[in-house]
Every structure is written in C-alpha cells, then in structure tokens.
GROMACS .gro file of C-alpha atoms in nm:
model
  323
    1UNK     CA    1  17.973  -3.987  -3.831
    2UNK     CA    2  17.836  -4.018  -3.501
    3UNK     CA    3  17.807  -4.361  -3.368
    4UNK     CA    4  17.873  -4.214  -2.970
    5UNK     CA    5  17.690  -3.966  -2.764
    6UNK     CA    6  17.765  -3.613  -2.822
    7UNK     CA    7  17.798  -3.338  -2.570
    8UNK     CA    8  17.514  -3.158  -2.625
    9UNK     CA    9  17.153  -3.014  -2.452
   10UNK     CA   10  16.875  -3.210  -2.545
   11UNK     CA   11  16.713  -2.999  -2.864
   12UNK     CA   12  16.619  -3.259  -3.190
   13UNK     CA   13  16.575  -3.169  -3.505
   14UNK     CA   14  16.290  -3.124  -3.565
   15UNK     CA   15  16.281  -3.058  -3.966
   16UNK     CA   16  16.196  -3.350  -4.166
   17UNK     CA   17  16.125  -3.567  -3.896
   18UNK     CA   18  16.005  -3.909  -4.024
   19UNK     CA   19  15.877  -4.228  -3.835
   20UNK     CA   20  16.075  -4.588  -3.846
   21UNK     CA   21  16.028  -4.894  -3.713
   22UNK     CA   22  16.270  -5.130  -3.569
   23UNK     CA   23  16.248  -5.459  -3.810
   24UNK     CA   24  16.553  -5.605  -3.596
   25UNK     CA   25  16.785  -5.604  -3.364
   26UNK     CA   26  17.040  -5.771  -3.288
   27UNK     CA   27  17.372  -5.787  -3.112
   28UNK     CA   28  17.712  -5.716  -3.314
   29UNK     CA   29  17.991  -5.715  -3.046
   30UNK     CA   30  18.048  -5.663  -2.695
   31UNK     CA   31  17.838  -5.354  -2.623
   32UNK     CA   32  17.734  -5.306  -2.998
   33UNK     CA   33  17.357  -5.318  -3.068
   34UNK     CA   34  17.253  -5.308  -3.437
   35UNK     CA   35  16.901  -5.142  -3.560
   36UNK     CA   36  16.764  -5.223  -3.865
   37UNK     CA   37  16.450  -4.961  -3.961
   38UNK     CA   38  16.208  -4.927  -4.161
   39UNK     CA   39  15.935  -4.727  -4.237
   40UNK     CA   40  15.566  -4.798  -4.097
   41UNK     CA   41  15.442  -4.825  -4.482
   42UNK     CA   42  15.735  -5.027  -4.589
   43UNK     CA   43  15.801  -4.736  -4.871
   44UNK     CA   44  16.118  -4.615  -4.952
   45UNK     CA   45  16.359  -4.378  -4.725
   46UNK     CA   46  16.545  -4.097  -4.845
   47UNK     CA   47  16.854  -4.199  -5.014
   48UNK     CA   48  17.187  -4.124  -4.876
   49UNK     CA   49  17.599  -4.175  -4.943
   50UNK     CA   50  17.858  -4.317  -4.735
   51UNK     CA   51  17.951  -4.135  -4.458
   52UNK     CA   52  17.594  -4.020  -4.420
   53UNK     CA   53  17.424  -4.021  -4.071
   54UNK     CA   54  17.069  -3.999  -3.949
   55UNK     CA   55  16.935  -3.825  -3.603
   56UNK     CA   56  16.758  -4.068  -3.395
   57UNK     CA   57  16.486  -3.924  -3.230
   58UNK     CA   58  16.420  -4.116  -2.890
   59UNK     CA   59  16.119  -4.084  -2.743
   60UNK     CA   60  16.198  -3.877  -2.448
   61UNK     CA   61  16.308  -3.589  -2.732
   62UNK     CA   62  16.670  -3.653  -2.687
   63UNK     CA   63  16.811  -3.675  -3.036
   64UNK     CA   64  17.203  -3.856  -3.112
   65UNK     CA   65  17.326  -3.884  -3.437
   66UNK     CA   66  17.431  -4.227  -3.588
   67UNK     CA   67  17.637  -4.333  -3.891
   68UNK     CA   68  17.440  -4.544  -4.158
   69UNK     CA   69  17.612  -4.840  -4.209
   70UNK     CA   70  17.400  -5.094  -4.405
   71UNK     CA   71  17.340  -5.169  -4.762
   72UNK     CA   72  17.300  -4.797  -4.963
   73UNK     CA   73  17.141  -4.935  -5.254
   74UNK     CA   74  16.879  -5.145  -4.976
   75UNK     CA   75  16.632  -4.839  -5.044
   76UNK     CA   76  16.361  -4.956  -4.759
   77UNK     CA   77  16.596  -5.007  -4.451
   78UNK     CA   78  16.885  -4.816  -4.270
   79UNK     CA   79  17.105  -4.978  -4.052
   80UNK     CA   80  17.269  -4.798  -3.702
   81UNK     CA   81  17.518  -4.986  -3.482
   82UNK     CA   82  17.454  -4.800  -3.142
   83UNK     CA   83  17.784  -4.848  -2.863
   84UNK     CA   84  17.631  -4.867  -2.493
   85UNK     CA   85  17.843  -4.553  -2.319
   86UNK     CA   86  17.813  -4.579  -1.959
   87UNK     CA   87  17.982  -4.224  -1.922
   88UNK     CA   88  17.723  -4.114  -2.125
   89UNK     CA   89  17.437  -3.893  -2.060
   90UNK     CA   90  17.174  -4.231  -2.197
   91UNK     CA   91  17.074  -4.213  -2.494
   92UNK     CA   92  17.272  -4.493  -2.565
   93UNK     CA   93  17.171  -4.682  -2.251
   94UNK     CA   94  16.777  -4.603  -2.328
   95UNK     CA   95  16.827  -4.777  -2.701
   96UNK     CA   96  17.003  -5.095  -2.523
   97UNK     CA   97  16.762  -5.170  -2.254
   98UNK     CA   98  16.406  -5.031  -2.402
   99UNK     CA   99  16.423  -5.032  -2.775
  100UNK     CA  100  16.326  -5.352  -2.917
  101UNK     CA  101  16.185  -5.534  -3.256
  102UNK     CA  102  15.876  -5.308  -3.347
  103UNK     CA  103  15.908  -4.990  -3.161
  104UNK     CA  104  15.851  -4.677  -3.320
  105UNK     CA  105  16.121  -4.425  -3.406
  106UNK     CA  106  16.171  -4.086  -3.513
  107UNK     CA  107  16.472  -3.979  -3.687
  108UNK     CA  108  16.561  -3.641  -3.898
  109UNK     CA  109  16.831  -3.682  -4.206
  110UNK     CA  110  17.004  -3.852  -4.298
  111UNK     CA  111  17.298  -3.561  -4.352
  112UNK     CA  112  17.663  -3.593  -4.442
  113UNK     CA  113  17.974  -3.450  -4.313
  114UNK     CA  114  18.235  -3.738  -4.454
  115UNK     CA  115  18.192  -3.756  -4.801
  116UNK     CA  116  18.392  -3.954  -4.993
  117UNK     CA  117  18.610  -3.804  -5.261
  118UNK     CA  118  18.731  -3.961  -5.580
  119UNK     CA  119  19.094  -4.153  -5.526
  120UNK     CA  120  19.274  -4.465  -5.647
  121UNK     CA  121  19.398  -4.501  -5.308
  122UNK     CA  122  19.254  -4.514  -4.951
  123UNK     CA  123  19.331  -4.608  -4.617
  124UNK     CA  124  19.009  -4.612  -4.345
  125UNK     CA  125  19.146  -4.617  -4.034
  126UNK     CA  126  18.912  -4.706  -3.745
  127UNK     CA  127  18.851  -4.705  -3.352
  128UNK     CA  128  18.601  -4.926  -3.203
  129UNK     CA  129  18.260  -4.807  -3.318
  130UNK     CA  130  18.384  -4.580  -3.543
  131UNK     CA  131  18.386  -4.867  -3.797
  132UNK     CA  132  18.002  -4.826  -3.897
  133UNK     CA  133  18.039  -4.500  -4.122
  134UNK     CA  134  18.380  -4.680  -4.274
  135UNK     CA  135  18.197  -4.985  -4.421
  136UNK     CA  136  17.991  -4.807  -4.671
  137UNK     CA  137  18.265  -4.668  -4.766
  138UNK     CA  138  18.466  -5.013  -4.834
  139UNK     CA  139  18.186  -5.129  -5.018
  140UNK     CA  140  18.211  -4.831  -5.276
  141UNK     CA  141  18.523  -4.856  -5.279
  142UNK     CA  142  18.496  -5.194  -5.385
  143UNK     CA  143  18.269  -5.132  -5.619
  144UNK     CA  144  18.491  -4.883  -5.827
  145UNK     CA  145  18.807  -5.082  -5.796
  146UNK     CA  146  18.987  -4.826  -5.608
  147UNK     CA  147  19.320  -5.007  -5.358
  148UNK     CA  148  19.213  -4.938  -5.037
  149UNK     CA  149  19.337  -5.091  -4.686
  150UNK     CA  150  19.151  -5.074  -4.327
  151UNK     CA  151  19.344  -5.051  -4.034
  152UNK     CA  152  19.110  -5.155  -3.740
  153UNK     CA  153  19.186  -5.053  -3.385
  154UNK     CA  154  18.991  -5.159  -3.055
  155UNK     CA  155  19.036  -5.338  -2.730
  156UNK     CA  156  19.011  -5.687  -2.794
  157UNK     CA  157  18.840  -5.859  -3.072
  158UNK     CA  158  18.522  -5.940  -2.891
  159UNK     CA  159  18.448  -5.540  -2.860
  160UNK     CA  160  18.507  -5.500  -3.294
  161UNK     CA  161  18.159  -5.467  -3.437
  162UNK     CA  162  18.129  -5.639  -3.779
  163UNK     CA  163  18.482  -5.833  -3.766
  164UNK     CA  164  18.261  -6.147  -3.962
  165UNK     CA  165  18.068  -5.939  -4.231
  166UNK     CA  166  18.466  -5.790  -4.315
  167UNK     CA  167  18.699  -6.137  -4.287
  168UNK     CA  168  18.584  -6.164  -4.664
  169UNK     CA  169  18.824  -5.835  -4.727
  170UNK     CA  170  19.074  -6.059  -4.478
  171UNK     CA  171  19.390  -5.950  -4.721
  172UNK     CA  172  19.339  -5.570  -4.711
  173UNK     CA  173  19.241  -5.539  -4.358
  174UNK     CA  174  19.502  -5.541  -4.037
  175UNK     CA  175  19.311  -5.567  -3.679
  176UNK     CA  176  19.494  -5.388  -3.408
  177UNK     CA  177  19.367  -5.460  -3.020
  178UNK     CA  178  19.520  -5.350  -2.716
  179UNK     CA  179  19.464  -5.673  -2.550
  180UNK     CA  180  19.710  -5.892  -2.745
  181UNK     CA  181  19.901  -5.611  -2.958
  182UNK     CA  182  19.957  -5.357  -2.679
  183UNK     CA  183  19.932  -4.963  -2.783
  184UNK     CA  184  19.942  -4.924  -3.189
  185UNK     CA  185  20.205  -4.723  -3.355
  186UNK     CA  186  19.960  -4.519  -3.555
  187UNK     CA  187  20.286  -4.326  -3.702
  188UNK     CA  188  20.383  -4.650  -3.889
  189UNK     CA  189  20.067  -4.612  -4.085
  190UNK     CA  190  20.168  -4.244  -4.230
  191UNK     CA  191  20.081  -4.380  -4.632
  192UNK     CA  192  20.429  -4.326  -4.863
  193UNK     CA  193  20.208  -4.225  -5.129
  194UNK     CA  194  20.116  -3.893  -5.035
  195UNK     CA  195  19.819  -3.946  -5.303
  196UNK     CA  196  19.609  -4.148  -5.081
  197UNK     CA  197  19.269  -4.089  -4.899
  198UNK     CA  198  19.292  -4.121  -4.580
  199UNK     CA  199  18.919  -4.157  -4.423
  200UNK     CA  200  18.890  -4.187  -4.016
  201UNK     CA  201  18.639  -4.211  -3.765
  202UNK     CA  202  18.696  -4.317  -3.390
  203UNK     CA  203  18.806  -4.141  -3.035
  204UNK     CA  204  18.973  -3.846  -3.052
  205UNK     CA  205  19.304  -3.973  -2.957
  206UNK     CA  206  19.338  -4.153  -3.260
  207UNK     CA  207  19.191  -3.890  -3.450
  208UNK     CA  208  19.423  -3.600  -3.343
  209UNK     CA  209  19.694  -3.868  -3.442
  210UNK     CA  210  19.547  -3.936  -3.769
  211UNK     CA  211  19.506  -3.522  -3.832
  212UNK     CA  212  19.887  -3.534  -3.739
  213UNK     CA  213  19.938  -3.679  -4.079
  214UNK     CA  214  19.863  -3.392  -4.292
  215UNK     CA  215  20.207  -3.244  -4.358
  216UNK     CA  216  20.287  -3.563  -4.492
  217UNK     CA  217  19.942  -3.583  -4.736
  218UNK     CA  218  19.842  -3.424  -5.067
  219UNK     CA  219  19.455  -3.375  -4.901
  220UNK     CA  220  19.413  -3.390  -4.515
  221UNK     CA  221  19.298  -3.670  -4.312
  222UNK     CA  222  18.915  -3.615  -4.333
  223UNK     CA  223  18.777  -3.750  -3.995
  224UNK     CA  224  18.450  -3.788  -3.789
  225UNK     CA  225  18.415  -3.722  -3.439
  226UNK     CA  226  18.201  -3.850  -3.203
  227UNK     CA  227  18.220  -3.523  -2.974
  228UNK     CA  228  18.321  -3.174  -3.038
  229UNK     CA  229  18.701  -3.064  -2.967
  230UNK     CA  230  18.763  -2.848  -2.658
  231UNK     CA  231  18.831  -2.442  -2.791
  232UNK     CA  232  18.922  -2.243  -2.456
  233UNK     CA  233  19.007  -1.948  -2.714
  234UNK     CA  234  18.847  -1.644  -2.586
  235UNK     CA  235  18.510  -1.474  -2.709
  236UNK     CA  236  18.399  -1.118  -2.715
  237UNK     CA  237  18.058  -0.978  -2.802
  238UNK     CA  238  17.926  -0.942  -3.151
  239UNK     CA  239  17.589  -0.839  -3.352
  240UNK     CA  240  17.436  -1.118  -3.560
  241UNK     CA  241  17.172  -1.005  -3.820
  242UNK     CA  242  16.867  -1.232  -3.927
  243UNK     CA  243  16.916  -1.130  -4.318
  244UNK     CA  244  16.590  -1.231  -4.384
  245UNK     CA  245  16.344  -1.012  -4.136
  246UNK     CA  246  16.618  -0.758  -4.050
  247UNK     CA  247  16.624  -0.907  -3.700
  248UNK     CA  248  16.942  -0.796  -3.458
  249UNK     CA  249  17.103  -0.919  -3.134
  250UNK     CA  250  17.418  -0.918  -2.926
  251UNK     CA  251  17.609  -1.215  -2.915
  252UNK     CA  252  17.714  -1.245  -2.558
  253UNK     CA  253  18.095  -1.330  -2.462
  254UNK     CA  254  17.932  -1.628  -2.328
  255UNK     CA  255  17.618  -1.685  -2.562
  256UNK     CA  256  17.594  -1.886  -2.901
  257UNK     CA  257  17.424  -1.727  -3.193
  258UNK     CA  258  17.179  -2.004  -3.211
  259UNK     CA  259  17.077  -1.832  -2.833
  260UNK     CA  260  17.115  -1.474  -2.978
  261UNK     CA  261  16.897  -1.512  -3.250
  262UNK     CA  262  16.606  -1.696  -3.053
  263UNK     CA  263  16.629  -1.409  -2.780
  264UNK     CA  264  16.460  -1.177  -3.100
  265UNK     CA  265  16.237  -1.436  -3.234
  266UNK     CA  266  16.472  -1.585  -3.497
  267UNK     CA  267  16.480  -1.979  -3.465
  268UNK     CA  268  16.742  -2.220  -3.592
  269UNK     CA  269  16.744  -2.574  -3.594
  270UNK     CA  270  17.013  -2.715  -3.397
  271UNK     CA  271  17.086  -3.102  -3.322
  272UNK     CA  272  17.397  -3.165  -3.128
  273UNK     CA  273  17.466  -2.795  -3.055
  274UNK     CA  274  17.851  -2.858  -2.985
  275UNK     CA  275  17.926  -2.821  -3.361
  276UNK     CA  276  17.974  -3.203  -3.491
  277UNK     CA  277  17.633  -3.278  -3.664
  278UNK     CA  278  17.615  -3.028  -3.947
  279UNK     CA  279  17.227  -2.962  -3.863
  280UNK     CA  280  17.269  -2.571  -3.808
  281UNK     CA  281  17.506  -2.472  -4.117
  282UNK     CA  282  17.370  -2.176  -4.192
  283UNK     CA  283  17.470  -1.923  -4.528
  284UNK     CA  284  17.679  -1.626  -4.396
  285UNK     CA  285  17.557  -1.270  -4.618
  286UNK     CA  286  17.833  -1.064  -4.409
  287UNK     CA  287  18.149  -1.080  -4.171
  288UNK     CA  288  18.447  -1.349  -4.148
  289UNK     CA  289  18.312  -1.661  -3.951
  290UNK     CA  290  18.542  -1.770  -3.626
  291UNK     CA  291  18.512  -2.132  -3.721
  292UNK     CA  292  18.476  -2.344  -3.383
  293UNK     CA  293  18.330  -2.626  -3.509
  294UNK     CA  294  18.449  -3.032  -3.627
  295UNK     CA  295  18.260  -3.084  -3.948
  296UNK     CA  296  18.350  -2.797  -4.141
  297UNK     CA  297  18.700  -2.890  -4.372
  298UNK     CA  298  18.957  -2.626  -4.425
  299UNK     CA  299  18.828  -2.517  -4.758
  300UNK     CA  300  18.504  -2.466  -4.688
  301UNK     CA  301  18.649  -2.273  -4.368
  302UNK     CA  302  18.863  -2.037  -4.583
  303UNK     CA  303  18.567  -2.014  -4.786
  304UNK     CA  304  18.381  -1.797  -4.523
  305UNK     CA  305  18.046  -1.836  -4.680
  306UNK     CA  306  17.896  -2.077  -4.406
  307UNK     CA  307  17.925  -2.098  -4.052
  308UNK     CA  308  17.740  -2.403  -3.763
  309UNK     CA  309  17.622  -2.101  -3.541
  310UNK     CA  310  17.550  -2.331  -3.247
  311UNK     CA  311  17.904  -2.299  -3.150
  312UNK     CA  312  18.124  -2.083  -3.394
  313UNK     CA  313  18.106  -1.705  -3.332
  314UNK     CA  314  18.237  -1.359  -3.592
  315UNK     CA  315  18.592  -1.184  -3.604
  316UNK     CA  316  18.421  -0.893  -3.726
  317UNK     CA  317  18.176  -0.683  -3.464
  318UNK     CA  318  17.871  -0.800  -3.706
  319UNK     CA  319  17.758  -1.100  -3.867
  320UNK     CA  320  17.471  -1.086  -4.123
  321UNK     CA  321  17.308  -1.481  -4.183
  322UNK     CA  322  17.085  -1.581  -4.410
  323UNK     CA  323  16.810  -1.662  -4.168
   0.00000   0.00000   0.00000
C-alpha cells in the first residue's frame, strides 16, 4: 500500500507494536532504499498476504506505512523499499540518512487493504514506487498459473526499483518512462476482456486514470494510494456513541470522530489519520456511514457496517460504534 509519506499528524499505532532489526540495506534505484528486518530473536514474524503493509515506527514516534514486498513464505524477514520524498514531511528522509544495518525498529501490522482476489487474468499497473506491493502479487500469481501482464510506469529507468529481480518475467512486462517514451497513453491499456483484475498502486494521477476504467470492467480497478484524496464536500455536526461504555459527543463541523470520542475519554487507534491505512476501521452498531476514506471498496461501503472514523463522518444526526 503505502510506499510514500502520507498526510497525516504524527500519532503511531501503538497496538501490537513489535521490535525489528535492520539485517540490510541496500540501495534499489535512484532514491529507493530497501530494508530487510528481522526480529531481535531471529523468531518468526506474523504472517501476511500480498498487498499487505506494515507501520514503521521511527524513533522520533512518527509512524508511515510501507508495502511488504519480499519473499511471503521467508517467515523471519520483511522487506520495505522506502522512496526519499523531499516534499515530504521526513520520515522518508530520517530512514535514508540515519537508519542503517542493525538499528532497532518498531513497526505495528502488518494490515491489508489490497487483497488479491481470485482471477485467470490480471494486469498490475504501476508508478514508480508503487511497484513494491505489486511484486508479491506477481509472484502468486505465478505461482497459480493465472495470465497476468505488468505495465510499469516511471521517469527513467534508473528511478524503477527492482527492474533486475523482474527482467526474468521480461515477456509479460512493458516499461513505460517519461524520459525516452514521453507521457503514456494509460487509455490504451483499458483490458478487452472485461474479466480481468486490474491491481494498481502509484501517484494519484495514474490512479484516478486507472479508476477511470471501471465502466469498462466486470470488478473495479482496486488501487492503493499513497495519500488520501481531497473531499471539500461539506460537514455538519453529528453525535457519535461509544457502544461499549455508553459514552456520547458532538462531532464538530470541523472535528473527526477519532477527536470526538477522545474529548469523552473514548480512545481509538489511528495511524495515518487521513483515511488510507485501514488502522481505525471501526464496527458501526447504528447510522449510515459518510464514507470519506481510500481503502474502503464500494461493497464494503454500501455495506454500511464499518466506517475509518479518523476521517469519514454520519448522514444520520447519530452514529453508534462499537468502541
């Protein structure tokens, strides 16, 4: 999922925090660093699917979430590519300069927002880093046999992380940079068989491009973004209920439930807080969710029976969670 900084305040999560160490590092493209952890005791970490991501826990308490893109049956290590973002807020520029080859880490996880679903078919389409939660899904796909094809997008070829480990899938993969190719026509790769899978993960250019697709798709695009999408819709005030104590707040017009519910003593973990790291879904006992968030798929939306209350809010005047 999350290979980029997020928008987000600075709260980790703090349940199920465990301790890593770097066993290597190493560089994987322009830009790209690659972690590989493990833990202190060499014993085995908790196992996880592709798509998965883990919160890494830097030592200053900032948490950002990376995809897992190593070896899923490798039940002692994870690997994280991390992208050095000088626009960002550095996290990313704390892991390039100070994190080295047996540091201690803390990370929460790993969760998953981009499952995989069963398909003969499947087109991964990626942009830049967006690549690391795409190659455990390759691998499985290769595994079952499944016709799949990656279309690879970045700015040149010296900025494409893992362009070595993937020439051995040379025939089902077509690179894409702007440097010698100019602007893709992401349009050209709408799939004619409206059967297939389409997984992506990158900026949210491409992604709104990719989402474009869906008319033409028996499933939608499922995606991963790296930040949350910008929803100017406007709010009004709202009671949220803590099922569980009874506990009851206003939801400001300009408040989060997350806020509401630690005004009256009521805490929920929260990771990103903008909505695109799953951390807070919380079960909803009462009252239609306003879904604001990017991990949630439409299903699960119409649904109504879970809600990320760090940034999605009630169309009803209460909400009752189970909290």
């Amino acid at each position: 999922m999350l290979t980029a900084e997020p928008l987000a305040p600075e709260a980790p999560a703090q349940a199920g925090v465990r301790t890593v160490t770097v066993a290597r590092r190493h560089q994987v493209a322009d830009d790209v660093v690659e972690l590989v952890l493990r833990r202190p005791d060499g014993g085995r970490l908790p196992d996880w699917a592709p798509g998965a991501h883990i919160d890494l826990v830097l030592p200053d308490g900032r948490s950002r979430q990376y995809s897992l893109c190593g070896d899923r049956w490798d039940a002692h290590t994870y690997t994280i590519a991390v992208l050095l973002d000088p626009a960002g807020r550095g996290g990313s520029r704390y892991i390039h300069e100070h994190v080295s080859e047996g540091d201690t880490l803390t990370f929460a996880g790993p969760r998953n927002n981009f499952r995989m679903a069963p398909s003969a078919r499947q087109l991964f389409v990626a942009g830049g880093i967006g690549i690391t939660p795409l190659i455990p899904m390759i691998e499985q796909a290769e595994l079952l046999g499944t016709d799949w094809h990656l279309l690879y997008l970045g700015r040149s070829h010296a900025h494409l992380a893992y362009l070595r480990e993937l020439a051995r899938h040379s025939g089902r993969i077509t690179v894409h940079c702007k440097d010698t190719d100019g602007r893709a026509d992401l349009d050209a790769w709408i799939p004619t068989d409206p059967a297939v899978r389409v997984y992506a993960c990158g900026p949210e250019r491409l992604l709104d491009a990719v989402e474009a697709w869906a008319p033409a798709l028996e499933h939608a695009p499922r995606v991963e973004r790296f930040v949350a999408r910008l929803d100017d819709r406007p709010s009004r005030a709202f009671e949220v209920i803590a099922a569980r104590s009874g506990a009851a707040a206003t939801v400001g017009e300009h408040e989060t439930v997350v806020d509401a519910l630690r005004r009256v003593g009521v805490d929920v973990i929260t990771s990103c807080a903008q909505g695109v790291c799953g951390t807070c879904e919380t079960d909803v006992v009462d009252g239609r969710p306003d879904h604001r968030d990017s991990v949630l798929d439409e299903r699960t939306r119409a649904e109504g029976t879970c809600l990320l209350p760090c940034v999605s809010r009630c169309l009803d005047s209460r909400l009752v969670l189970d909290v």
